[in-house]
Short mmCIF file of C-alpha atoms and ligand atoms in Angstrom, two decimals:
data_model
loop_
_atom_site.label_atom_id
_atom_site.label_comp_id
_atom_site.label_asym_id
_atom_site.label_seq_id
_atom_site.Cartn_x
_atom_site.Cartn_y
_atom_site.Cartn_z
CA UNK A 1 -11.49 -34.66 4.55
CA UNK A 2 -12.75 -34.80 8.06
CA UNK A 3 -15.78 -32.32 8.86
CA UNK A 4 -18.88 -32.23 6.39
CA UNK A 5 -21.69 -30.10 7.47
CA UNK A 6 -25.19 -31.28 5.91
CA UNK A 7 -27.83 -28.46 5.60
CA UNK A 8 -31.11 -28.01 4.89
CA UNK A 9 -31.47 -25.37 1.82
CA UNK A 10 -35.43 -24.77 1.83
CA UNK A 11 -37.78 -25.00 4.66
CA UNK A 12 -36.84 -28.06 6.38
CA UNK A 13 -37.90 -31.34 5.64
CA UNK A 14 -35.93 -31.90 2.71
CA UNK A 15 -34.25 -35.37 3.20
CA UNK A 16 -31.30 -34.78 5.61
CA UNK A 17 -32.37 -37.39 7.80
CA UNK A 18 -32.22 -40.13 4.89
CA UNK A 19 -28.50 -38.29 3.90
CA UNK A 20 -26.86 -38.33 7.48
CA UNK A 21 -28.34 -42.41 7.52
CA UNK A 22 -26.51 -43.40 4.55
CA UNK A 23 -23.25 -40.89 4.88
CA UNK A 24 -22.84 -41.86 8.33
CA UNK A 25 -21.42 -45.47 7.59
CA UNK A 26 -18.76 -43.84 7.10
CA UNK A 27 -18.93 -41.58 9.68
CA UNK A 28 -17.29 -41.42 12.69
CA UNK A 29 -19.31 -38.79 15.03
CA UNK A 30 -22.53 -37.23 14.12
CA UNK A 31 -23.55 -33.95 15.91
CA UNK A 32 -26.52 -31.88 15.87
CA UNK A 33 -25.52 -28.20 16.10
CA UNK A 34 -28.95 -26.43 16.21
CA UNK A 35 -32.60 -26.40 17.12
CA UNK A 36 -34.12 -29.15 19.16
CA UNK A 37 -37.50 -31.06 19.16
CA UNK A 38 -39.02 -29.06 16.40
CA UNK A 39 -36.49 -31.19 13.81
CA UNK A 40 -38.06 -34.48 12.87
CA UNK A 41 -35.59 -36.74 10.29
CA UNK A 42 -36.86 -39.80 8.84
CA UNK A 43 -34.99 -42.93 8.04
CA UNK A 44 -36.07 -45.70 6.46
CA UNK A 45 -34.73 -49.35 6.33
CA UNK A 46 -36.97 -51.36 4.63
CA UNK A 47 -40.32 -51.77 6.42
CA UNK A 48 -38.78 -50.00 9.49
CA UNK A 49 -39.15 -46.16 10.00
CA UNK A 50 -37.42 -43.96 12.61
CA UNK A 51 -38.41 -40.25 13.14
CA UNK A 52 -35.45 -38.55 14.96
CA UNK A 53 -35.65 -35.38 17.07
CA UNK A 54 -33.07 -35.03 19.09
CA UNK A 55 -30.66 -37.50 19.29
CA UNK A 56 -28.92 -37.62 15.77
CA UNK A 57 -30.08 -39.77 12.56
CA UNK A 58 -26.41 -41.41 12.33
CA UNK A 59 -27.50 -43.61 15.38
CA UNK A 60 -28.45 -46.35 13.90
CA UNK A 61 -24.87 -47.11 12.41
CA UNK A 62 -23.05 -49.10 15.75
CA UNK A 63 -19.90 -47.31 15.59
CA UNK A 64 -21.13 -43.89 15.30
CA UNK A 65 -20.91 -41.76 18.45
CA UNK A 66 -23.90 -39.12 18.32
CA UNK A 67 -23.36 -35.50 19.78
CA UNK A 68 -26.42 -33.38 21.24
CA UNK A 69 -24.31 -30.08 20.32
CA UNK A 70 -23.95 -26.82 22.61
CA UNK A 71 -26.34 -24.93 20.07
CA UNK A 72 -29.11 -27.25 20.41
CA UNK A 73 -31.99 -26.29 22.98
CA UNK A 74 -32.72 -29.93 24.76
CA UNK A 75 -35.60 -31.42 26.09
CA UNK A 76 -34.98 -33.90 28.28
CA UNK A 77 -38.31 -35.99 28.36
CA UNK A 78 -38.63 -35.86 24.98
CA UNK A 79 -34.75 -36.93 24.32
CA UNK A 80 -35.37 -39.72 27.31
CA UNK A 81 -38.17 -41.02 25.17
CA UNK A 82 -36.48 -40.86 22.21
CA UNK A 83 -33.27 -42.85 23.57
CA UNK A 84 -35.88 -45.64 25.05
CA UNK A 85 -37.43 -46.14 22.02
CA UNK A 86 -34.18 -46.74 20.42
CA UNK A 87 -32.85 -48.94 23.49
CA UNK A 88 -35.82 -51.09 22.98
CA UNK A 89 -34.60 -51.63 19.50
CA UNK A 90 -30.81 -52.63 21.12
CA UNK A 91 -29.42 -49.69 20.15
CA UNK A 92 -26.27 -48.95 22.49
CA UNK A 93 -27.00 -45.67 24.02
CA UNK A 94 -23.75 -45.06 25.80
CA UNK A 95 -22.76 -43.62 21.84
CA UNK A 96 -25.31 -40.69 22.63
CA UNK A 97 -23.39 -37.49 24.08
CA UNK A 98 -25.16 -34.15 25.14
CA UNK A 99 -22.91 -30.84 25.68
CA UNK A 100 -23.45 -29.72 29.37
CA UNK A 101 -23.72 -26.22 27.68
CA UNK A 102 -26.45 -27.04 25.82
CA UNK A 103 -30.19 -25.18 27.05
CA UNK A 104 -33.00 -27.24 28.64
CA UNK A 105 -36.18 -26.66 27.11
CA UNK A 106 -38.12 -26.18 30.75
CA UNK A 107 -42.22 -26.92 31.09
CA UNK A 108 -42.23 -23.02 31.04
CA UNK A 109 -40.95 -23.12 27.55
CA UNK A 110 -44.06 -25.35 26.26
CA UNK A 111 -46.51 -23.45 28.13
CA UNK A 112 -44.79 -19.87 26.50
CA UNK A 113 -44.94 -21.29 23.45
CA UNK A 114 -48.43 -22.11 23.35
CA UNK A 115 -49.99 -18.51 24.75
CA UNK A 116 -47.45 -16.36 22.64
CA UNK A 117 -49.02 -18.37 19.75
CA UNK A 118 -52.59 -18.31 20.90
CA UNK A 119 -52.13 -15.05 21.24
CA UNK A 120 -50.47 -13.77 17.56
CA UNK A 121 -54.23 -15.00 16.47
CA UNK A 122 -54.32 -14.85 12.80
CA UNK A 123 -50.83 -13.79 12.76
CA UNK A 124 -49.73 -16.85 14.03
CA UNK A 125 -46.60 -18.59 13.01
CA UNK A 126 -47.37 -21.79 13.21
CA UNK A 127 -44.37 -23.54 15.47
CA UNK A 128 -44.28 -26.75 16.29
CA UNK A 129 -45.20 -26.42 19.89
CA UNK A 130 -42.25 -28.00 21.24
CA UNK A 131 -40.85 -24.87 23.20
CA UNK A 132 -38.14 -24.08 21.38
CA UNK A 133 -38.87 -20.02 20.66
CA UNK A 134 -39.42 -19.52 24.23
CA UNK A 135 -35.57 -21.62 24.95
CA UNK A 136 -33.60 -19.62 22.64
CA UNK A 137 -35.30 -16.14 24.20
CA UNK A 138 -33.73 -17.22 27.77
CA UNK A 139 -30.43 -18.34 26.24
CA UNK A 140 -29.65 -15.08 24.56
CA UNK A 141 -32.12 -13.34 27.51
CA UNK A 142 -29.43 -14.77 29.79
CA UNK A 143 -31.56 -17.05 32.56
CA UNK A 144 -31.47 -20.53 30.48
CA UNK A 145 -30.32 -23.41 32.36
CA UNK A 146 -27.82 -25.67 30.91
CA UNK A 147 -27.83 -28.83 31.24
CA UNK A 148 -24.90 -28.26 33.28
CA UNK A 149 -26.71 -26.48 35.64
CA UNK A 150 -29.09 -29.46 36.19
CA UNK A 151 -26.57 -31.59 37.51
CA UNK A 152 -26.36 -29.67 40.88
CA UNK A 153 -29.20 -30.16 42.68
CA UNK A 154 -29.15 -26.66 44.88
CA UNK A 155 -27.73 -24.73 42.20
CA UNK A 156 -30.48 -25.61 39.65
CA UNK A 157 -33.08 -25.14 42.53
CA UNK A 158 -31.70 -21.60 42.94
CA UNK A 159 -31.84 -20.39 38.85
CA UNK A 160 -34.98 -21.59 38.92
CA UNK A 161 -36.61 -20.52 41.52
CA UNK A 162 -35.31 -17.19 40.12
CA UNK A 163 -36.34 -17.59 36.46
CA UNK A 164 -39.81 -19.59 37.42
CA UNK A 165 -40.35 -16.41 39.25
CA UNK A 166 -40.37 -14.19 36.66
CA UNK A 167 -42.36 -16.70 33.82
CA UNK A 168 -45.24 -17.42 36.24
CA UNK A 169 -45.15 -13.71 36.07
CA UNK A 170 -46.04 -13.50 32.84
CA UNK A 171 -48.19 -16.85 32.84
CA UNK A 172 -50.45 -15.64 35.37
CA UNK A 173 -50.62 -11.56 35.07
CA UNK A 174 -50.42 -11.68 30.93
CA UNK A 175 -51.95 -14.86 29.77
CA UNK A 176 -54.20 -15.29 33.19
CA UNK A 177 -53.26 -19.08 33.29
CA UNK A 178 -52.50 -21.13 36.18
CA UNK A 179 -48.73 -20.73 37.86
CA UNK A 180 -46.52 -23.68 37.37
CA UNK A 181 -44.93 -25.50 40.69
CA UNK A 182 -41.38 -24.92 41.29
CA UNK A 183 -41.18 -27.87 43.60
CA UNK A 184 -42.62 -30.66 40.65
CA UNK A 185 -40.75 -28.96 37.84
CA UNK A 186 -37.14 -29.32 40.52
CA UNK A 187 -38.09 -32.77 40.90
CA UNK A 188 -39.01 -33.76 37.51
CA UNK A 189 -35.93 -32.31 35.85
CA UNK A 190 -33.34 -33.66 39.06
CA UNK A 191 -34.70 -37.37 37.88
CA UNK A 192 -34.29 -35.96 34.32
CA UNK A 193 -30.67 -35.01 35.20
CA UNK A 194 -29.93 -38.69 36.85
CA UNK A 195 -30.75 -40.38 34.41
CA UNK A 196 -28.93 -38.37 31.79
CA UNK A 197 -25.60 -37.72 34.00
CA UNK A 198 -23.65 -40.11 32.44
CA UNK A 199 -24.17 -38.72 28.61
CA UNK A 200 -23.22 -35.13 29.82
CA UNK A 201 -20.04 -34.23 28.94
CA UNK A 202 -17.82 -31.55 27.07
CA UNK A 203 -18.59 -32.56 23.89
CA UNK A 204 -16.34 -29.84 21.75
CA UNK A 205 -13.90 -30.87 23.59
CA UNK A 206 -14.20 -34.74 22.38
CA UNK A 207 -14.68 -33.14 19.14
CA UNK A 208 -11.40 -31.18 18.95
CA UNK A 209 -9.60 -34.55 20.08
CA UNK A 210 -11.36 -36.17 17.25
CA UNK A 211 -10.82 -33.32 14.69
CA UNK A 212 -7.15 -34.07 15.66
CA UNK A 213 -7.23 -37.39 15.18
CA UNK A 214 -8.93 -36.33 11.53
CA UNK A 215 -11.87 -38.28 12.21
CA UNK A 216 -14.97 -38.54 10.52
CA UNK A 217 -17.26 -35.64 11.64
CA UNK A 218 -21.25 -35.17 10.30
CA UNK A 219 -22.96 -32.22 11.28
CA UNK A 220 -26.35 -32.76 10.73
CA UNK A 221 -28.24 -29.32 10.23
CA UNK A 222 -31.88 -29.64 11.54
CA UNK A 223 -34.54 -26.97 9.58
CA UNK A 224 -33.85 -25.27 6.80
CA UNK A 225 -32.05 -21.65 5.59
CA UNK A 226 -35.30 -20.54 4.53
CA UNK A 227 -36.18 -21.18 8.57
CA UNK A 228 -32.96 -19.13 9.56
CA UNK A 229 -33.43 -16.64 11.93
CA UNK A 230 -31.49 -13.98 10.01
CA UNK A 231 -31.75 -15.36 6.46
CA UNK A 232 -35.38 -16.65 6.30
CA UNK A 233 -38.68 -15.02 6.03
CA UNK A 234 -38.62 -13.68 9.45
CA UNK A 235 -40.68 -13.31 11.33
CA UNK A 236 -41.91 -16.57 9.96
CA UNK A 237 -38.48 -18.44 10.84
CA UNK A 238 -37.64 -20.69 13.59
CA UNK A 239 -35.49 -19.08 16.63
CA UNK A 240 -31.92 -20.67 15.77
CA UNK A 241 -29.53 -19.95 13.17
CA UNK A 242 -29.42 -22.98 10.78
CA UNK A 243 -27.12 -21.75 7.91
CA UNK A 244 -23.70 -23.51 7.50
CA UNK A 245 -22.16 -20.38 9.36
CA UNK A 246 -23.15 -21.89 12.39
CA UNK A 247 -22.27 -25.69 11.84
CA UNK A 248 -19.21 -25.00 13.66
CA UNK A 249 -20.49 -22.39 16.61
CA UNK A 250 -22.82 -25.22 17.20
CA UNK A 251 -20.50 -27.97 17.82
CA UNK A 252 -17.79 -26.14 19.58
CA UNK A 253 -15.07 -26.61 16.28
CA UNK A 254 -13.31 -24.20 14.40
CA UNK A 255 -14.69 -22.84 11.13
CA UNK A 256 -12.08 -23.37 9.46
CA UNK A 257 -12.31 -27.23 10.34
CA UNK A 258 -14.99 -27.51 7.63
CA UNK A 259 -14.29 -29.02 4.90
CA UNK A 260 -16.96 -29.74 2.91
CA UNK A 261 -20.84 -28.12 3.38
CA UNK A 262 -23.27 -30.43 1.43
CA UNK A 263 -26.77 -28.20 0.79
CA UNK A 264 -30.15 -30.45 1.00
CA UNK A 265 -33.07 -29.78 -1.95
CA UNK A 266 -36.11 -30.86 -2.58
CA UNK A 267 -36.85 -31.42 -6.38
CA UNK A 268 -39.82 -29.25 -5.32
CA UNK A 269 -40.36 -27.55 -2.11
CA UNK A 270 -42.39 -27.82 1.10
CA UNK A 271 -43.70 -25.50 3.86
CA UNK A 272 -45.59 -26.33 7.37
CA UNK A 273 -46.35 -23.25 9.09
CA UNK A 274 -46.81 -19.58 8.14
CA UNK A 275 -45.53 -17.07 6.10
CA UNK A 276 -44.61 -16.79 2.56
CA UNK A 277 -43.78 -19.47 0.23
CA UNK A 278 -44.17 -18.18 -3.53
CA UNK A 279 -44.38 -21.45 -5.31
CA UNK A 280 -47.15 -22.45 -3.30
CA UNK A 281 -49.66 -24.75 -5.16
CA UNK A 282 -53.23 -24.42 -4.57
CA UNK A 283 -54.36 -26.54 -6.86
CA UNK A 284 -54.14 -30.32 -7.76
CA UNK A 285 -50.78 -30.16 -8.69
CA UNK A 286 -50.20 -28.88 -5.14
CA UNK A 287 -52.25 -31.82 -3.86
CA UNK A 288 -50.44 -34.55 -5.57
CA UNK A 289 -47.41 -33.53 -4.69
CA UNK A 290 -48.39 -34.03 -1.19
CA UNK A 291 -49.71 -36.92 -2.02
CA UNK A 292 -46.76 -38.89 -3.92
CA UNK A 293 -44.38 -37.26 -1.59
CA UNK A 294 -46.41 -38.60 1.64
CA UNK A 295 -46.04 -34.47 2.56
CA UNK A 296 -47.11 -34.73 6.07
CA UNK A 297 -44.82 -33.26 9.17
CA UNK A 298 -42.95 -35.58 11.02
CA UNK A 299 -43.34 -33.47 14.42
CA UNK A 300 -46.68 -32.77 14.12
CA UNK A 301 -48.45 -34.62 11.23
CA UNK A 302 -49.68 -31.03 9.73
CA UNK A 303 -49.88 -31.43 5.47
CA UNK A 304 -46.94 -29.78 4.05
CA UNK A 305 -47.84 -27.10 1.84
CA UNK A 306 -45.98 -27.74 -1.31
CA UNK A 307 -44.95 -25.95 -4.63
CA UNK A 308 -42.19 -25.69 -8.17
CA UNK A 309 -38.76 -25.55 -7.03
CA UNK A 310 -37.97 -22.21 -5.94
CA UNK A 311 -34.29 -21.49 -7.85
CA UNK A 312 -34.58 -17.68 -6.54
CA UNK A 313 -34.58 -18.80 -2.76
CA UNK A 314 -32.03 -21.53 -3.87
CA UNK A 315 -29.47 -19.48 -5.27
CA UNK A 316 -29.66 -17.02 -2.37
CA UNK A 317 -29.19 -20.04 -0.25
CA UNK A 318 -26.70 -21.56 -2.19
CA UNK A 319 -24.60 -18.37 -2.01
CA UNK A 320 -24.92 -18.16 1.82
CA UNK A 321 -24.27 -21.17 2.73
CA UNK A 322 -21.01 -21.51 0.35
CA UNK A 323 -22.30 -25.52 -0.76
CA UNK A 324 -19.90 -27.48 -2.21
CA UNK A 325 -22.11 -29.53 -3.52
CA UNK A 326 -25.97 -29.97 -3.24
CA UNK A 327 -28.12 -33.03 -3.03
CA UNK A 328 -31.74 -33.37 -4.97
CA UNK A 329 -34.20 -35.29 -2.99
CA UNK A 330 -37.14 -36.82 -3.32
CA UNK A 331 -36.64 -36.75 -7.68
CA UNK A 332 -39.23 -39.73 -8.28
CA UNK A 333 -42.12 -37.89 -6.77
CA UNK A 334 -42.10 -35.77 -9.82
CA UNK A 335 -42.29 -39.32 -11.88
CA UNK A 336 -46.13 -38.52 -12.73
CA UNK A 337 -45.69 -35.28 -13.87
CA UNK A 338 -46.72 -34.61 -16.86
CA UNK A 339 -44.87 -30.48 -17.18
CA UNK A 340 -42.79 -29.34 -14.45
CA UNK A 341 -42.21 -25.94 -13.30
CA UNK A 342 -38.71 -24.18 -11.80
CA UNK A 343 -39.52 -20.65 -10.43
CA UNK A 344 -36.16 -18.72 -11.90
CA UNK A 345 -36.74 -14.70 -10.96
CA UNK A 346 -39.89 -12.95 -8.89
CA UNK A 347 -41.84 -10.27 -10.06
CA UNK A 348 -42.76 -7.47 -7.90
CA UNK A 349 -44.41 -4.43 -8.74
CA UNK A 350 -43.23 -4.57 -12.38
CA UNK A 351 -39.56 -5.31 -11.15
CA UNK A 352 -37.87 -8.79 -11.78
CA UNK A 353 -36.08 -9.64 -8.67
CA UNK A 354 -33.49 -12.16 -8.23
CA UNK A 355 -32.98 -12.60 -4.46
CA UNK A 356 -36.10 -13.14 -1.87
CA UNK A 357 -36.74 -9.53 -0.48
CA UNK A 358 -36.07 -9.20 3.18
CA UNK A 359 -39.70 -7.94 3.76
CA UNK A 360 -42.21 -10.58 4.30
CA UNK A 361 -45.24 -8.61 2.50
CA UNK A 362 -42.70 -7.90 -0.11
CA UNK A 363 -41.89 -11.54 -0.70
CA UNK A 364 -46.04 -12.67 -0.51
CA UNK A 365 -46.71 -10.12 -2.74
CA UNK A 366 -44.18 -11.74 -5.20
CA UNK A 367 -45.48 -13.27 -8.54
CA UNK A 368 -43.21 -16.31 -9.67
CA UNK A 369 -42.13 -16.18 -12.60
CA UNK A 370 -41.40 -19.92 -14.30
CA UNK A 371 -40.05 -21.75 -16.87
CA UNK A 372 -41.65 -24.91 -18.21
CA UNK A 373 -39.68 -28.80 -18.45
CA UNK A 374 -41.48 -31.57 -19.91
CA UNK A 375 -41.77 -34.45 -17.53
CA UNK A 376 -40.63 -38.02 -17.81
CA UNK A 377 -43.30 -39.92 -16.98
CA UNK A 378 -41.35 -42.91 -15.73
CA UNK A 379 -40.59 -44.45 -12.74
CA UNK A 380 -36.88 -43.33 -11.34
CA UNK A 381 -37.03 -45.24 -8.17
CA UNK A 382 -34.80 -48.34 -9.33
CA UNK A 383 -32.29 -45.47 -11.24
CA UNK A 384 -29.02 -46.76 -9.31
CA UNK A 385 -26.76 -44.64 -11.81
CA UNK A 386 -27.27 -41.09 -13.28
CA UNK A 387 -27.54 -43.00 -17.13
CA UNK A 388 -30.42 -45.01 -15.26
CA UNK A 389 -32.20 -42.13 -15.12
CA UNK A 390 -34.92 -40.51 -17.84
CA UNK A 391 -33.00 -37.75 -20.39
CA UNK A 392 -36.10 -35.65 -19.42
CA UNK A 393 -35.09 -36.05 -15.51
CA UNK A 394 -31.49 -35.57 -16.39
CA UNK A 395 -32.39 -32.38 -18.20
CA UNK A 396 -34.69 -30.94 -15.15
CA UNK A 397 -31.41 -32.01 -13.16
CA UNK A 398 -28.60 -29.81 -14.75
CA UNK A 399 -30.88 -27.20 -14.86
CA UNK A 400 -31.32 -26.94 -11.20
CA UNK A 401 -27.29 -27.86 -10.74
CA UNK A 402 -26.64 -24.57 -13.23
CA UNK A 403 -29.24 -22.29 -11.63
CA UNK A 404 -28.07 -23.05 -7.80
CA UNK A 405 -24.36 -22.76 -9.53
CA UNK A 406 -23.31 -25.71 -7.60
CA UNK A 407 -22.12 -29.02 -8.51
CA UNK A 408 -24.95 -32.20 -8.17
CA UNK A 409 -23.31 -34.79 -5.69
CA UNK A 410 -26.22 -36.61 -5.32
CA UNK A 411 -30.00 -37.45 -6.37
CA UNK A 412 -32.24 -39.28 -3.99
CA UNK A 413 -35.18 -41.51 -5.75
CA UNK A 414 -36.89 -43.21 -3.03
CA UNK A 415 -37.03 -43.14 1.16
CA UNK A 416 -34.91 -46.18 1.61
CA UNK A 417 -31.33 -46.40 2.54
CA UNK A 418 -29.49 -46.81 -0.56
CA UNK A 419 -31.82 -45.35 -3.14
CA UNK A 420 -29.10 -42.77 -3.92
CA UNK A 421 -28.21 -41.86 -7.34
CA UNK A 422 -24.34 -40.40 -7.07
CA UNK A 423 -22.62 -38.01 -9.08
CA UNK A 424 -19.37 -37.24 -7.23
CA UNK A 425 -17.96 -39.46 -4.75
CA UNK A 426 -18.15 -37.32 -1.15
CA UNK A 427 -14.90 -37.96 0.64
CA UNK A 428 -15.22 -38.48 4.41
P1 LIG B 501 -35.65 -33.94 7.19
O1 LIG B 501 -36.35 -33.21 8.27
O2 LIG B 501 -34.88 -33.03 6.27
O3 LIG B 501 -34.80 -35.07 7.69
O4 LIG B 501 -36.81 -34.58 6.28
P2 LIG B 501 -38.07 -35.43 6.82
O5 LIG B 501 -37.56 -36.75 7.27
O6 LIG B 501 -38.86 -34.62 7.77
O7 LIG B 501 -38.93 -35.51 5.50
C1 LIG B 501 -38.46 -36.14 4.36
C2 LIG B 501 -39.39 -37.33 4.04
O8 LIG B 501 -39.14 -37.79 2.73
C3 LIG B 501 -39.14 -38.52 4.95
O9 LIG B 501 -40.37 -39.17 5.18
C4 LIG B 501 -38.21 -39.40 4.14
O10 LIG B 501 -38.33 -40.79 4.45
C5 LIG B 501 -38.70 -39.13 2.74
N1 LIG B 501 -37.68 -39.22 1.69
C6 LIG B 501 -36.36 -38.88 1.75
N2 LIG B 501 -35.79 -39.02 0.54
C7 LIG B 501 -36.76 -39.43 -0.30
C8 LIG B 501 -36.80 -39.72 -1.70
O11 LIG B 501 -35.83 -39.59 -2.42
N3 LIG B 501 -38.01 -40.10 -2.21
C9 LIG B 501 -39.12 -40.23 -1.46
N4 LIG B 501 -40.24 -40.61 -2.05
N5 LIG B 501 -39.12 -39.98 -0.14
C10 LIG B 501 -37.96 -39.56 0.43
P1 LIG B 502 -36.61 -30.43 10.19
O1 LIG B 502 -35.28 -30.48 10.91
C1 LIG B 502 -40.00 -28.04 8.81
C2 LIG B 502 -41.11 -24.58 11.28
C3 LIG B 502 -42.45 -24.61 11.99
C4 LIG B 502 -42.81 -23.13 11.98
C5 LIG B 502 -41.45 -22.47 12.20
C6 LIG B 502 -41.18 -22.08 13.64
O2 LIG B 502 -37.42 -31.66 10.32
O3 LIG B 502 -36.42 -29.98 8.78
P2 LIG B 502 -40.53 -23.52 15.79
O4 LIG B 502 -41.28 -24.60 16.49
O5 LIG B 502 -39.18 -23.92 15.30
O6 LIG B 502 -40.48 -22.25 16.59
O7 LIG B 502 -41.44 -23.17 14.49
O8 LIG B 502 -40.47 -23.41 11.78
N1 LIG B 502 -40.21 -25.73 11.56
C7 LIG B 502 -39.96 -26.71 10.68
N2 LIG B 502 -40.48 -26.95 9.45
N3 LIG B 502 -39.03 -28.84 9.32
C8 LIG B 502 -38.48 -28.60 10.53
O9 LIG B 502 -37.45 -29.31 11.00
C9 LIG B 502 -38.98 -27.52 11.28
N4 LIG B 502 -38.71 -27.02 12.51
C10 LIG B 502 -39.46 -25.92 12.65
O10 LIG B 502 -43.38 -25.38 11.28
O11 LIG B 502 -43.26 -22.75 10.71
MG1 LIG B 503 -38.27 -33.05 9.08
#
């Protein structure tokens, strides 16, 4: 096996930064193939914690190159940041690779961001402020600049000049704000483009050489399907598609060169941001999940709002995505539990339904419907086999594996690297 494509399967968040850390020793490449800032993936060695945004969470492993995809929307201060923070730790940058086809996130893109949320008012979606919605209009709109485009200082002067036209535009005559300059944004993103010149390259390219040479290929989905801008509860979605489908438009590799799609779970689910969610907890169950699970965003610090595992969005996702085999995170925050709940059908208007409806009132005016495990009410977090683990746990387990209708390759019981339970050995 070569290609493995690891994908979030709720609403983000669910642990794919602490699965691409640990499957990427054996890794070869690591590319992001979607979304940009928004992501945030945690890894955790020891005392140490790294939040990654951009630049992929297989970094940390010295032999692992680390591809900024063609599908991902960049921004380059934040990814300059990013890459300083980790040169400060010795990390060898010259692994880091961005596709010259990926789209800059511009100043414009921010600014958008903020007014077109200001101005949904209670309607609001809740984003994550990092321009990304705003990127992915001009992409598909047709007037993004690539980070190809940066590298040539006249021709970038001359799309934006074009494209600045038109946003401060709507900046000024819509929102009534100020205009932005085109002369500091050129010169803030042609010292951008220096310093990232030598990491710009044709990265499907180097990844079809390395598919040939059946390398070792992670691509690291960033959000979740439930986020997807087809599948999830739009309008409440993020502005990329982040099912499996798109692993390999992402990257620049064949479809067919995937061999494996590994689907990330929580062993209970999360939200930040709008829209529906129909295990949502309001009470103290809700609030100690947050709590054990330190349910905070890693972008923006906002509390997660958190519920029961949610087996009717999981199937659905399950299906779409074609997993091979799924990974449950985060088991031992469930340790305290006394009863746990799995949502397995909705009820709407009198009518059992077992796929999320595709309208959004629909789906908030849907009525879980649950079934009822006992809890273990032991500590999991030293389990380093699945017989280390409770019956009770084992039980919730295999009934998640035979409601998603995909085979468990792996439980997670704690943040570090290495507290992995596995089930099936994942060939790389
Ligand atoms: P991602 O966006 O999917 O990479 O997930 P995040 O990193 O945003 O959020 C997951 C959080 O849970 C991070 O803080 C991880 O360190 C943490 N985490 C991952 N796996 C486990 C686990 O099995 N148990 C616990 N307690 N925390 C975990
Ligand atoms: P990772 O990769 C959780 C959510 C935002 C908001 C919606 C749209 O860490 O799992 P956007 O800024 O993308 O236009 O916001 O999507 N969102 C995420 N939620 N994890 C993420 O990434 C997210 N990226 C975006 O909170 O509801
Ligand atoms: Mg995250």
């Amino acid at each position: 096996m070569s290609v493995m494509a690891i994908v979030g399967a709720q609403w983000g968040d669910e642990g794919k930064g602490k699965v691409i850390d640990e499957l990427a020793s054996r890794a070869d490449y690591v590319v992001r193939y979607q979304g940009g800032g928004n992501a945030g993936h945690r890894v955790v060695h020891g005392d140490d914690e790294f939040a990654f945004h951009l630049v992929p969470a297989g970094v940390l492993h010295p032999n692992v190159i680390c591809v900024i995809g063609n599908g991902v929307v960049v921004d380059p201060r934040g990814l300059l940041h990013e890459m300083e923070n980790l040169r400060q730790l010795g990390v060898d940058l010259d692994r880091i690779v961005i596709s010259e086809r990926a789209h800059v996130v511009m100043p414009y893109h921010f600014v958008l961001d903020r007014l077109e949320e200001e101005s949904r008012g209670v309607e609001h979606l809740g984003t994550v402020m990092r321009g990304i919605g705003p990127a992915y209009v001009d992409k598909y709109s047709r007037v993004g600049i690539r980070m190809a485009d940066l590298l040539d200082v006249d021709h970038f002067r001359s799309k934006l000049s074009a494209v600045l036209a038109q946003k401060n535009r709507m900046i000024t005559q819509i929102y009534g704000q100020s205009a932005l300059s085109l002369e500091e944004i050129h010169t803030e993103y042609v010292g951008y483009a220096q310093r990232l010149r030598a990491h710009i390259r044709d990265t499907e390219s180097i990844l079809q050489k390395a598919l040939g040479e059946r390398r070792a290929i992670l691509l690291e989905g960033a959000q979740g399907a439930l986020l997807d801008i087809d599948f999830g509860t739009y309008p409440f979605v993020t502005s990329s598609s982040t099912v499996a489908g798109n692993a390999s438009t992402g990257a620049g590799l064949p479809p067919r060169s995937i061999d494996h799609v590994l689907g990330i779970y929580k062993a209970y689910i999360t939200r930040v941001g709008s829209g529906p969610m129909p295990t949502e907890l309001f009470n103290g169950e809700g609030d100690a999940l947050r709590a054990a699970g330190r349910e905070f965003g890693t972008t923006t610090g906002r509390p997660r709002r958190c519920g029961w595992f949610d087996a009717v969005a999981g199937r659905f996702v399950a299906r779409l995505n074609g997993f091979d085999s799924v990974a449950i995170m985060k088991l031992d925050v469930l340790d305290s539990f006394s009863a746990i709940k799995i949502c397995t059908s909705y009820r709407l208007n009198g009518r059992e339904l077992h796929a999320p409806p595709a309208n959004h009132n629909d789906l908030a005016a849907c009525e879980p419907v649950y079934e009822e495990w006992p809890g273990w009410q032991a500590p999991t977090t030293d389990a380093t086999c699945w017989d280390d683990l409770p019956e009770k746990a084992r039980r919730y387990l295999r009934r998640i594996e035979a409601l998603l209708g995909t085979p468990l390759a792996l439980v997670s019981v704690g943040p570090g690297r290495g507290k992995t339970v596995h089930l099936r050995e994942l060939v790389l």
